Tab-separated table of C-alpha atoms in Angstrom:
chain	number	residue	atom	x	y	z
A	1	UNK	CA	0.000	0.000	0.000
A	2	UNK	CA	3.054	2.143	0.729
A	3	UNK	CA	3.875	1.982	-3.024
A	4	UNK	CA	0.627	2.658	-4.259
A	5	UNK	CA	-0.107	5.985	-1.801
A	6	UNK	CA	3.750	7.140	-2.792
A	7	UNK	CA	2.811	6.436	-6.951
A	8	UNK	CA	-0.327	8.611	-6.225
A	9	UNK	CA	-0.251	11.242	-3.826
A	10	UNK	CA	-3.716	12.015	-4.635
A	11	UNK	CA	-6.116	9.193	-4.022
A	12	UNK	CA	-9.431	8.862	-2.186
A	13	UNK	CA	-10.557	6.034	0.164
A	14	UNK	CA	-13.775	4.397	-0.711
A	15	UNK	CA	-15.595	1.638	0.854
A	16	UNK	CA	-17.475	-1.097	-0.670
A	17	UNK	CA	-20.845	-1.703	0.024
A	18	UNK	CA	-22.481	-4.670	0.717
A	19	UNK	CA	-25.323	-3.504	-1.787
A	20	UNK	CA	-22.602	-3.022	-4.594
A	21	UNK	CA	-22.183	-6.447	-5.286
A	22	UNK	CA	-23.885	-8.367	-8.103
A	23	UNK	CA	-25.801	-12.030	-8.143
A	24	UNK	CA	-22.299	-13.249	-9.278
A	25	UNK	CA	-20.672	-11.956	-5.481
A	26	UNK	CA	-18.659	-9.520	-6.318
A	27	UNK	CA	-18.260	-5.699	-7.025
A	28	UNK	CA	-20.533	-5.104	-10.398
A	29	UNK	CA	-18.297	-3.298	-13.079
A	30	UNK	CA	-20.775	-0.401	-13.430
A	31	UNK	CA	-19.787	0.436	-9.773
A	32	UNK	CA	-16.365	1.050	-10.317
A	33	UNK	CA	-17.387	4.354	-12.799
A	34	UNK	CA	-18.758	5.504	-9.747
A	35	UNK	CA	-15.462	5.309	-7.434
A	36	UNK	CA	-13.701	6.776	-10.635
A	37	UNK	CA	-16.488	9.759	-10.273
A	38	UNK	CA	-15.755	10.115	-6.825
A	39	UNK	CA	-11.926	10.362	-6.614
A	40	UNK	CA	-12.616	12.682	-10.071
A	41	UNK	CA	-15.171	14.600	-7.842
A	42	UNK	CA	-12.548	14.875	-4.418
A	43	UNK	CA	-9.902	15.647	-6.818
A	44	UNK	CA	-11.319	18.872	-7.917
A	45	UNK	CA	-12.641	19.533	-4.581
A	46	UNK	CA	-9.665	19.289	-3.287
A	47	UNK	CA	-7.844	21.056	-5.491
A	48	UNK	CA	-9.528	23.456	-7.922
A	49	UNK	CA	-13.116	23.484	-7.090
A	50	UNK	CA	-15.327	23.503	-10.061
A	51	UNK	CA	-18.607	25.227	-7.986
A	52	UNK	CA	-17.683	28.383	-9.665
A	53	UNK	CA	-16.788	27.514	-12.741
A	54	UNK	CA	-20.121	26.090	-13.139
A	55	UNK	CA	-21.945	28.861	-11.879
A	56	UNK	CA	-20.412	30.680	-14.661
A	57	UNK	CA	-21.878	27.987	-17.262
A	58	UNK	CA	-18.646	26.298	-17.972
A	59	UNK	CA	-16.909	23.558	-16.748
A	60	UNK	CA	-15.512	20.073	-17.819
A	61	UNK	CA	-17.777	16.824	-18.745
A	62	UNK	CA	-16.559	13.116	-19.315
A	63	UNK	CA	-16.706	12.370	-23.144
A	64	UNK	CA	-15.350	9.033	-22.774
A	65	UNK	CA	-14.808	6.270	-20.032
A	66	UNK	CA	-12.987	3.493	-19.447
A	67	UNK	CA	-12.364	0.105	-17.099
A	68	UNK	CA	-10.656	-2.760	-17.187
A	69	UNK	CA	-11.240	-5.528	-14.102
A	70	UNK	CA	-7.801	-7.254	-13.065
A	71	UNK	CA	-9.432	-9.000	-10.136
A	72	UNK	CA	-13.052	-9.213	-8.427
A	73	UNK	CA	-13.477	-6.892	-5.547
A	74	UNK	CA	-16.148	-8.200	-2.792
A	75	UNK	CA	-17.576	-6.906	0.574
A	76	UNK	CA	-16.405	-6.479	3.166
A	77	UNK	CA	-12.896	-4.448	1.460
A	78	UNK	CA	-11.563	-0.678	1.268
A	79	UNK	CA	-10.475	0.690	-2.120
A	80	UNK	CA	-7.962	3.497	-3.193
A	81	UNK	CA	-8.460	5.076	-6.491
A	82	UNK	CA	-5.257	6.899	-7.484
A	83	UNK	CA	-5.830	9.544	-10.080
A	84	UNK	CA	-3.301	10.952	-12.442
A	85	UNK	CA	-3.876	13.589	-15.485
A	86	UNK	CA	-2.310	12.545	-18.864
A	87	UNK	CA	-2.828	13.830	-22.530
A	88	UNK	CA	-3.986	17.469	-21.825
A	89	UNK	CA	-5.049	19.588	-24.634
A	90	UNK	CA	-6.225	23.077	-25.322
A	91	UNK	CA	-9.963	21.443	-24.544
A	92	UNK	CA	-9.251	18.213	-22.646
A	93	UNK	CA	-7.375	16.119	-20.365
A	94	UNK	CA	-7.590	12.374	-19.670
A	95	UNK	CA	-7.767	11.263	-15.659
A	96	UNK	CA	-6.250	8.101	-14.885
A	97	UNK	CA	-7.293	5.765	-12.397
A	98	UNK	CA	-6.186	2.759	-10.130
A	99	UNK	CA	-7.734	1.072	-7.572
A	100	UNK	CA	-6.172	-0.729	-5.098
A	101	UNK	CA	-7.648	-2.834	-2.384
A	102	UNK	CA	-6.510	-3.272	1.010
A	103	UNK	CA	-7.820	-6.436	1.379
A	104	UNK	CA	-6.011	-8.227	-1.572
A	105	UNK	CA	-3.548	-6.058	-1.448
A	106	UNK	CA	-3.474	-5.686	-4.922
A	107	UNK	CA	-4.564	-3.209	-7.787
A	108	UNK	CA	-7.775	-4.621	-9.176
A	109	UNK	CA	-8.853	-2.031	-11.637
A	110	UNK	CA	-7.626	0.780	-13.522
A	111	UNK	CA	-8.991	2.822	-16.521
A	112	UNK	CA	-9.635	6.370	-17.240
A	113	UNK	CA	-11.796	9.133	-18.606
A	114	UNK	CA	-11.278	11.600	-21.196
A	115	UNK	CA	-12.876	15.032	-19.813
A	116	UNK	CA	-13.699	18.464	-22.142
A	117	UNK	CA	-14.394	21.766	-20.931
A	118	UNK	CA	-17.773	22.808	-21.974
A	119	UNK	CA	-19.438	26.002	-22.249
A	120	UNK	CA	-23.196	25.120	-21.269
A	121	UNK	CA	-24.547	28.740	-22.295
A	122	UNK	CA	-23.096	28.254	-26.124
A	123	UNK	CA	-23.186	24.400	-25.816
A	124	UNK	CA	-20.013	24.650	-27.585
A	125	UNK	CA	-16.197	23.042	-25.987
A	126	UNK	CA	-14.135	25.592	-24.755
A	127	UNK	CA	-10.473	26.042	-23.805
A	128	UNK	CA	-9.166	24.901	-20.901
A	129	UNK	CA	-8.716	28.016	-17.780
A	130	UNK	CA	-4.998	28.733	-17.104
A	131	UNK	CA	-5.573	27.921	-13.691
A	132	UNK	CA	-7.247	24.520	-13.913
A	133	UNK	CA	-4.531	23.999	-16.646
A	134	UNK	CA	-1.519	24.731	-13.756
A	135	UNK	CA	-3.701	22.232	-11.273
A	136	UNK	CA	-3.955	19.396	-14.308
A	137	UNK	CA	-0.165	19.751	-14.946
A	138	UNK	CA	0.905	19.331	-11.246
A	139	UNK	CA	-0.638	15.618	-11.207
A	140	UNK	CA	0.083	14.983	-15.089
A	141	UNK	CA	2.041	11.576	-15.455
């Protein structure tokens, strides 16, 4: 674990639910898009709130998503999704993410989604803000 919380500084605790788990006894793979939404979610909270931003009618959405499942997760466990920012762009960036779980001791899934800044009053993409753009290169890969 050591490793893992060293590799990614910024990473969020989540644990499983009894309720997330599927007839098959383990974690269903829709689930983990919601961890990745949450460490996306404490990410920016924790370091470059988007309230604002949005107020303003901008902000970034998820364009594309992606998992792959190295091993099954099941309750009763404790996961920590590492995120890391690769590929940015004028309009984009992608978030990486790992998840690691303290009771296998073990990464069990990673993937990733590709997020563009939007501007909601022109419904157009936008450019990226300098300052989120200083934020996204601090934790790029």
């Amino acid at each position: 674990m050591e490793d893992f919380t060293q590799r990614y500084p910024q990473h969020s605790q989540i644990p499983v639910a009894w309720g997330e788990m599927d007839a098959l006894q383990h974690v269903n793979n829709v689930v983990y898009f919601r961890y990745f939404e949450s460490a996306r979610i404490d990410f920016f909270n924790r370091h470059f709130p988007l309230g604002e931003m949005y107020k303003q009618g901008m902000g970034p959405v998820i364009s594309e998503n992606q998992a792959r499942y190295k091993r099954p997760v099941t309750y009763p466990d404790t996961l920590l999704i590492g995120v890391k920012i690769s590929d940015i762009g004028e309009d984009r960036f992608t978030m990486h993410y790992e998840a690691y779980s303290k009771a296998q001791r073990a990464i069990t899934t990673t993937g990733s989604s590709v997020a563009v800044m939007y501007d909601f009053k022109k419904g157009t993409k936008a450019k990226l803000p300098q300052e989120l753009l200083a934020v996204l290169k601090e934790y790029q890969e």
